[in-house]
């Protein structure tokens, strides 16, 4: 019951942030959960660099609760909850509740969880910081920690069990699928059925939800961000400084989930700049374009500071690592030819 109570508190905190977005923007409410996650990841990323993860997690939770209390006091009621009684939030609630029971008591078994993904989350939960030179068991030292950062936040508030870590990643994926329901104006029941079916496919195909690998998470988050950029970062009336700056949170989250996320970011950047040719919001567009790449540079600088050989560690997206990899392949090729 303690876990359920703490999960409820986590939901209430997030509700406060959703309500803040609803009152300050004209973005479709189906984007609120994924956008909130992106903002939280961006904030926690900076806090992680500053070695303030635990404090930042507490501040984020408290901020959401304050936002919720302010909304209740202003309205003198909870009538605003009616704004979340739509097919998108029904889909999210059904999925999370079902998956809560599904993952209950489950543990990690796949090797990749123990070589990096679950391993790094466990270290963060135990030390309340990003890995550094003291964590000699971390092999992929320059792998971004975007998903691990959110799982840390979710688990720190709710429960640190492996099944709750799985639920955290499930919620991330579910939140990023939700925006497709902003197009469900008619036949909502059919849309819900189709959405649940495809979500089940995403959860069992290739990488199952009982693992923390990001091979399924990354494209779902990437497509969610591209849909947001398409709808709110063009040259229409929906585009403004706030929507453009918020897109930076999505793009920062993507680039911090995995290095290959840069491909989604580049597509979004091209769209934002192309549509900027007929728009004057250049400062906001510059922020949206530069911040995700700034976070990548900051992460690489951080890794080189806390690890001795981070630049040449496996999967590092650095020129030094590429030179090392191609050099090894060239030597191998020459030996085969001799």
Tab-separated table of C-alpha atoms in Angstrom:
chain	number	residue	atom	x	y	z
A	1	UNK	CA	0.000	0.000	0.000
A	2	UNK	CA	2.912	2.330	0.650
A	3	UNK	CA	3.996	2.040	-2.990
A	4	UNK	CA	0.454	2.726	-4.218
A	5	UNK	CA	0.208	5.794	-1.947
A	6	UNK	CA	3.552	7.155	-3.125
A	7	UNK	CA	2.573	6.468	-6.732
A	8	UNK	CA	-0.584	8.507	-6.138
A	9	UNK	CA	1.527	11.376	-4.769
A	10	UNK	CA	3.717	11.150	-7.866
A	11	UNK	CA	0.632	11.339	-10.100
A	12	UNK	CA	-0.688	14.360	-8.192
A	13	UNK	CA	2.637	16.152	-8.610
A	14	UNK	CA	2.590	15.485	-12.335
A	15	UNK	CA	-1.024	16.635	-12.497
A	16	UNK	CA	0.097	19.957	-11.062
A	17	UNK	CA	2.632	20.355	-13.867
A	18	UNK	CA	0.062	19.342	-16.492
A	19	UNK	CA	-2.278	21.974	-15.146
A	20	UNK	CA	0.476	24.596	-15.305
A	21	UNK	CA	1.039	23.752	-18.974
A	22	UNK	CA	-2.695	23.845	-19.668
A	23	UNK	CA	-3.059	27.306	-18.150
A	24	UNK	CA	0.053	28.779	-19.750
A	25	UNK	CA	-0.086	27.250	-23.241
A	26	UNK	CA	-2.578	26.235	-25.912
A	27	UNK	CA	-0.918	22.882	-26.534
A	28	UNK	CA	-3.197	19.856	-26.828
A	29	UNK	CA	-3.502	18.175	-23.428
A	30	UNK	CA	-2.384	14.810	-24.850
A	31	UNK	CA	1.141	16.234	-25.038
A	32	UNK	CA	1.264	17.253	-21.365
A	33	UNK	CA	2.565	13.969	-19.855
A	34	UNK	CA	5.368	13.519	-22.416
A	35	UNK	CA	6.246	17.210	-22.323
A	36	UNK	CA	6.374	17.110	-18.521
A	37	UNK	CA	8.728	14.131	-18.685
A	38	UNK	CA	10.961	15.956	-21.181
A	39	UNK	CA	11.112	19.048	-18.946
A	40	UNK	CA	11.866	16.900	-15.907
A	41	UNK	CA	14.647	15.033	-17.717
A	42	UNK	CA	16.212	18.307	-18.903
A	43	UNK	CA	16.095	19.755	-15.369
A	44	UNK	CA	17.442	16.587	-13.761
A	45	UNK	CA	20.193	16.361	-16.380
A	46	UNK	CA	21.551	19.756	-15.350
A	47	UNK	CA	21.174	18.780	-11.692
A	48	UNK	CA	23.052	15.537	-12.346
A	49	UNK	CA	25.949	17.433	-13.872
A	50	UNK	CA	25.992	19.611	-10.733
A	51	UNK	CA	25.790	16.532	-8.470
A	52	UNK	CA	22.368	17.582	-7.151
A	53	UNK	CA	20.179	14.706	-8.321
A	54	UNK	CA	18.483	13.914	-5.014
A	55	UNK	CA	17.760	17.558	-4.264
A	56	UNK	CA	16.461	18.186	-7.783
A	57	UNK	CA	14.111	15.193	-7.564
A	58	UNK	CA	12.643	16.559	-4.340
A	59	UNK	CA	12.297	20.052	-5.819
A	60	UNK	CA	10.523	18.708	-8.929
A	61	UNK	CA	8.035	16.707	-6.887
A	62	UNK	CA	7.391	19.644	-4.552
A	63	UNK	CA	7.022	22.050	-7.488
A	64	UNK	CA	4.314	19.880	-9.010
A	65	UNK	CA	2.441	19.682	-5.714
A	66	UNK	CA	2.613	23.465	-5.299
A	67	UNK	CA	1.274	23.953	-8.836
A	68	UNK	CA	-1.613	21.605	-8.042
A	69	UNK	CA	-2.427	23.402	-4.789
A	70	UNK	CA	-2.324	26.786	-6.517
A	71	UNK	CA	-4.743	25.532	-9.183
A	72	UNK	CA	-7.166	24.229	-6.538
A	73	UNK	CA	-6.992	27.478	-4.546
A	74	UNK	CA	-7.518	29.664	-7.632
A	75	UNK	CA	-10.518	27.681	-8.834
A	76	UNK	CA	-11.766	26.873	-5.325
A	77	UNK	CA	-12.591	23.450	-6.719
A	78	UNK	CA	-11.165	20.539	-8.670
A	79	UNK	CA	-13.398	21.160	-11.673
A	80	UNK	CA	-10.304	21.465	-13.863
A	81	UNK	CA	-9.956	17.681	-13.671
A	82	UNK	CA	-12.647	17.498	-16.355
A	83	UNK	CA	-9.999	18.629	-18.843
A	84	UNK	CA	-8.281	15.264	-18.429
A	85	UNK	CA	-11.360	13.101	-18.967
A	86	UNK	CA	-10.578	12.275	-22.570
A	87	UNK	CA	-9.551	9.226	-24.568
A	88	UNK	CA	-5.827	10.009	-24.306
A	89	UNK	CA	-5.776	10.001	-20.509
A	90	UNK	CA	-8.083	6.986	-20.345
A	91	UNK	CA	-5.584	5.169	-22.560
A	92	UNK	CA	-2.702	6.238	-20.311
A	93	UNK	CA	-4.482	5.249	-17.096
A	94	UNK	CA	-5.571	1.845	-18.428
A	95	UNK	CA	-2.098	1.055	-19.745
A	96	UNK	CA	-0.242	2.058	-16.594
A	97	UNK	CA	-2.675	0.253	-14.260
A	98	UNK	CA	-2.544	-2.978	-16.282
A	99	UNK	CA	1.243	-2.832	-16.554
A	100	UNK	CA	1.559	-2.087	-12.834
A	101	UNK	CA	0.009	-5.494	-12.126
A	102	UNK	CA	1.935	-7.143	-14.970
A	103	UNK	CA	5.426	-6.124	-13.818
A	104	UNK	CA	4.715	-6.611	-10.110
A	105	UNK	CA	7.433	-8.799	-8.618
A	106	UNK	CA	9.372	-9.136	-11.872
A	107	UNK	CA	13.161	-8.826	-11.945
A	108	UNK	CA	15.728	-8.168	-14.659
A	109	UNK	CA	17.103	-11.216	-16.441
A	110	UNK	CA	18.539	-10.042	-19.772
A	111	UNK	CA	22.325	-9.566	-19.896
A	112	UNK	CA	22.204	-6.004	-21.255
A	113	UNK	CA	20.471	-4.855	-18.073
A	114	UNK	CA	23.454	-5.985	-16.031
A	115	UNK	CA	26.083	-4.636	-18.432
A	116	UNK	CA	24.648	-1.119	-18.425
A	117	UNK	CA	20.956	-0.136	-18.418
A	118	UNK	CA	19.728	-1.471	-15.061
A	119	UNK	CA	23.230	-1.354	-13.624
A	120	UNK	CA	23.570	2.397	-14.062
A	121	UNK	CA	20.096	3.035	-12.609
A	122	UNK	CA	20.980	0.964	-9.542
A	123	UNK	CA	24.193	2.938	-9.036
A	124	UNK	CA	22.329	6.228	-9.338
A	125	UNK	CA	19.685	5.132	-6.822
A	126	UNK	CA	22.356	4.001	-4.361
A	127	UNK	CA	24.639	7.027	-4.708
A	128	UNK	CA	22.219	9.810	-5.757
A	129	UNK	CA	24.603	10.960	-8.479
A	130	UNK	CA	25.737	10.230	-11.988
A	131	UNK	CA	28.457	7.546	-12.276
A	132	UNK	CA	32.066	8.649	-12.032
A	133	UNK	CA	35.586	7.179	-11.706
A	134	UNK	CA	34.593	5.406	-8.484
A	135	UNK	CA	32.128	3.247	-10.427
A	136	UNK	CA	34.585	0.934	-12.151
A	137	UNK	CA	31.826	-1.481	-13.137
A	138	UNK	CA	30.378	1.048	-15.601
A	139	UNK	CA	31.802	0.021	-18.984
A	140	UNK	CA	29.914	2.349	-21.338
A	141	UNK	CA	31.053	5.513	-19.648
A	142	UNK	CA	29.833	8.023	-22.220
A	143	UNK	CA	26.434	6.463	-22.876
A	144	UNK	CA	23.838	9.197	-22.210
A	145	UNK	CA	21.642	8.712	-19.150
A	146	UNK	CA	18.359	10.306	-20.257
A	147	UNK	CA	16.139	7.288	-19.587
A	148	UNK	CA	18.078	6.338	-16.450
A	149	UNK	CA	17.648	9.878	-15.140
A	150	UNK	CA	13.870	9.716	-15.366
A	151	UNK	CA	13.755	6.178	-13.949
A	152	UNK	CA	15.838	7.459	-11.022
A	153	UNK	CA	13.341	10.270	-10.415
A	154	UNK	CA	10.297	7.996	-10.697
A	155	UNK	CA	11.804	5.269	-8.508
A	156	UNK	CA	13.130	7.678	-5.890
A	157	UNK	CA	9.633	9.036	-5.352
A	158	UNK	CA	7.641	5.788	-5.694
A	159	UNK	CA	9.788	2.732	-4.950
A	160	UNK	CA	13.276	1.560	-5.879
A	161	UNK	CA	12.269	-1.993	-6.789
A	162	UNK	CA	13.123	-3.397	-10.205
A	163	UNK	CA	9.447	-3.730	-11.125
A	164	UNK	CA	8.892	-0.009	-10.448
A	165	UNK	CA	11.917	0.818	-12.604
A	166	UNK	CA	10.231	-1.136	-15.397
A	167	UNK	CA	7.006	0.777	-14.769
A	168	UNK	CA	8.863	4.083	-15.042
A	169	UNK	CA	10.062	3.247	-18.546
A	170	UNK	CA	6.626	1.906	-19.475
A	171	UNK	CA	5.096	5.211	-18.421
A	172	UNK	CA	7.625	7.125	-20.531
A	173	UNK	CA	6.624	5.142	-23.609
A	174	UNK	CA	2.916	5.394	-22.842
A	175	UNK	CA	3.122	9.162	-22.390
A	176	UNK	CA	4.855	9.498	-25.751
A	177	UNK	CA	2.206	7.408	-27.517
A	178	UNK	CA	-0.593	9.550	-26.058
A	179	UNK	CA	-0.260	12.469	-28.539
A	180	UNK	CA	-1.706	10.352	-31.355
A	181	UNK	CA	-5.052	10.706	-29.582
A	182	UNK	CA	-5.110	14.440	-30.242
A	183	UNK	CA	-6.433	13.425	-33.673
A	184	UNK	CA	-9.182	11.226	-32.203
A	185	UNK	CA	-12.115	13.606	-32.510
A	186	UNK	CA	-14.588	10.942	-33.615
A	187	UNK	CA	-14.874	7.207	-33.009
A	188	UNK	CA	-12.924	7.523	-29.768
A	189	UNK	CA	-13.719	3.972	-28.705
A	190	UNK	CA	-12.232	2.609	-31.925
A	191	UNK	CA	-9.191	4.865	-31.514
A	192	UNK	CA	-8.719	3.582	-27.961
A	193	UNK	CA	-8.931	-0.042	-29.080
A	194	UNK	CA	-6.422	0.496	-31.884
A	195	UNK	CA	-4.119	2.468	-29.579
A	196	UNK	CA	-4.117	-0.252	-26.950
A	197	UNK	CA	-3.444	-2.933	-29.578
A	198	UNK	CA	-0.469	-1.124	-31.062
A	199	UNK	CA	0.866	-0.292	-27.606
A	200	UNK	CA	0.785	-3.977	-26.712
A	201	UNK	CA	2.756	-4.647	-29.909
A	202	UNK	CA	5.368	-2.029	-28.957
A	203	UNK	CA	5.663	-3.539	-25.475
A	204	UNK	CA	6.330	-7.105	-26.614
A	205	UNK	CA	8.132	-6.704	-29.960
A	206	UNK	CA	11.952	-6.828	-29.959
A	207	UNK	CA	12.552	-5.361	-26.465
A	208	UNK	CA	10.025	-6.379	-23.816
A	209	UNK	CA	8.911	-4.028	-21.055
A	210	UNK	CA	10.736	-6.072	-18.413
A	211	UNK	CA	14.021	-4.607	-19.684
A	212	UNK	CA	15.443	-1.094	-19.458
A	213	UNK	CA	17.036	-1.111	-22.920
A	214	UNK	CA	16.020	1.954	-24.935
A	215	UNK	CA	15.688	0.448	-28.425
A	216	UNK	CA	11.885	0.808	-28.277
A	217	UNK	CA	11.784	3.901	-26.091
A	218	UNK	CA	14.001	6.028	-28.349
A	219	UNK	CA	11.923	5.860	-31.562
A	220	UNK	CA	8.669	6.375	-29.629
A	221	UNK	CA	10.035	9.474	-27.912
A	222	UNK	CA	11.564	10.617	-31.205
A	223	UNK	CA	8.279	10.353	-33.103
A	224	UNK	CA	6.424	12.098	-30.284
A	225	UNK	CA	8.873	14.998	-30.457
A	226	UNK	CA	8.658	15.184	-34.259
A	227	UNK	CA	4.859	15.297	-34.068
A	228	UNK	CA	5.081	18.130	-31.539
A	229	UNK	CA	7.574	20.024	-33.691
A	230	UNK	CA	5.369	19.548	-36.751
A	231	UNK	CA	2.274	20.875	-34.973
A	232	UNK	CA	3.757	23.628	-32.806
A	233	UNK	CA	7.072	24.709	-34.328
A	234	UNK	CA	6.026	25.592	-37.870
A	235	UNK	CA	4.882	28.979	-39.101
A	236	UNK	CA	1.203	28.794	-38.166
A	237	UNK	CA	-0.767	30.474	-35.402
A	238	UNK	CA	-0.056	27.603	-32.976
A	239	UNK	CA	3.639	28.487	-33.005
A	240	UNK	CA	4.976	30.983	-30.476
A	241	UNK	CA	7.985	31.540	-28.266
A	242	UNK	CA	6.746	29.180	-25.572
A	243	UNK	CA	6.053	26.261	-27.911
A	244	UNK	CA	9.417	26.720	-29.598
A	245	UNK	CA	11.333	26.833	-26.323
A	246	UNK	CA	9.451	23.787	-25.011
A	247	UNK	CA	10.564	21.838	-28.065
A	248	UNK	CA	14.119	22.170	-26.753
A	249	UNK	CA	13.123	19.947	-23.803
A	250	UNK	CA	11.935	17.196	-26.148
A	251	UNK	CA	15.094	17.403	-28.257
A	252	UNK	CA	17.340	17.449	-25.191
A	253	UNK	CA	15.593	14.354	-23.848
A	254	UNK	CA	16.066	12.523	-27.162
A	255	UNK	CA	19.754	13.297	-27.457
A	256	UNK	CA	20.262	12.247	-23.838
A	257	UNK	CA	18.518	8.874	-24.251
A	258	UNK	CA	21.007	7.529	-26.777
A	259	UNK	CA	23.576	8.922	-29.202
A	260	UNK	CA	21.591	7.742	-32.215
A	261	UNK	CA	18.787	10.046	-31.109
A	262	UNK	CA	20.702	12.794	-32.890
A	263	UNK	CA	19.044	11.696	-36.143
A	264	UNK	CA	15.601	12.605	-34.788
A	265	UNK	CA	17.011	15.884	-33.503
A	266	UNK	CA	18.477	16.785	-36.893
A	267	UNK	CA	15.116	16.209	-38.599
A	268	UNK	CA	13.433	18.489	-36.054
A	269	UNK	CA	16.147	21.132	-36.441
A	270	UNK	CA	15.729	21.214	-40.222
A	271	UNK	CA	11.967	21.697	-39.838
A	272	UNK	CA	12.315	24.423	-37.198
A	273	UNK	CA	14.864	26.377	-39.252
A	274	UNK	CA	13.032	25.862	-42.538
A	275	UNK	CA	9.793	27.191	-41.095
A	276	UNK	CA	11.748	30.041	-39.545
A	277	UNK	CA	12.445	31.469	-42.996
A	278	UNK	CA	8.976	33.043	-42.879
A	279	UNK	CA	8.848	33.702	-39.156
A	280	UNK	CA	10.463	36.226	-36.817
A	281	UNK	CA	10.821	33.985	-33.742
A	282	UNK	CA	14.512	33.494	-34.415
A	283	UNK	CA	15.671	33.777	-30.805
A	284	UNK	CA	13.284	31.054	-29.710
A	285	UNK	CA	14.176	28.931	-32.711
A	286	UNK	CA	17.877	29.364	-31.952
A	287	UNK	CA	17.261	28.183	-28.377
A	288	UNK	CA	15.324	25.149	-29.603
A	289	UNK	CA	18.113	24.250	-32.017
A	290	UNK	CA	21.142	24.962	-29.825
A	291	UNK	CA	20.106	23.678	-26.387
A	292	UNK	CA	20.018	19.944	-27.253
A	293	UNK	CA	23.465	20.114	-28.853
A	294	UNK	CA	24.659	22.168	-25.902
A	295	UNK	CA	23.496	19.374	-23.592
A	296	UNK	CA	25.437	16.848	-25.680
A	297	UNK	CA	28.627	18.891	-25.419
A	298	UNK	CA	28.065	19.372	-21.683
A	299	UNK	CA	27.610	15.615	-21.236
A	300	UNK	CA	30.806	14.830	-23.129
A	301	UNK	CA	32.752	17.383	-21.112
A	302	UNK	CA	31.319	15.940	-17.908
A	303	UNK	CA	32.318	12.389	-18.863
A	304	UNK	CA	35.853	13.430	-19.735
A	305	UNK	CA	36.098	15.114	-16.338
A	306	UNK	CA	34.811	12.201	-14.226
A	307	UNK	CA	36.293	9.314	-16.258
A	308	UNK	CA	39.868	8.901	-17.439
A	309	UNK	CA	39.155	7.199	-20.771
A	310	UNK	CA	35.560	8.234	-21.449
A	311	UNK	CA	36.359	9.627	-24.903
A	312	UNK	CA	37.480	6.203	-26.152
A	313	UNK	CA	35.034	4.053	-24.188
A	314	UNK	CA	32.712	1.755	-26.110
A	315	UNK	CA	29.903	3.533	-28.004
A	316	UNK	CA	31.285	7.004	-27.192
A	317	UNK	CA	30.253	9.507	-29.873
A	318	UNK	CA	33.636	11.241	-30.070
A	319	UNK	CA	36.280	11.706	-32.751
A	320	UNK	CA	38.826	9.927	-30.530
A	321	UNK	CA	36.644	6.824	-30.304
A	322	UNK	CA	35.927	6.815	-34.031
A	323	UNK	CA	39.646	7.090	-34.782
A	324	UNK	CA	40.340	4.209	-32.391
A	325	UNK	CA	37.593	2.016	-33.915
A	326	UNK	CA	38.568	2.690	-37.533
A	327	UNK	CA	42.224	2.292	-36.670
A	328	UNK	CA	41.558	-1.146	-35.191
A	329	UNK	CA	39.486	-2.158	-38.227
A	330	UNK	CA	42.219	-0.940	-40.585
A	331	UNK	CA	44.864	-2.940	-38.708
A	332	UNK	CA	42.663	-6.031	-38.811
A	333	UNK	CA	42.066	-5.590	-42.555
A	334	UNK	CA	45.779	-5.191	-43.271
A	335	UNK	CA	46.598	-8.338	-41.283
A	336	UNK	CA	44.015	-10.291	-43.261
A	337	UNK	CA	45.490	-9.102	-46.549
A	338	UNK	CA	49.075	-10.015	-45.656
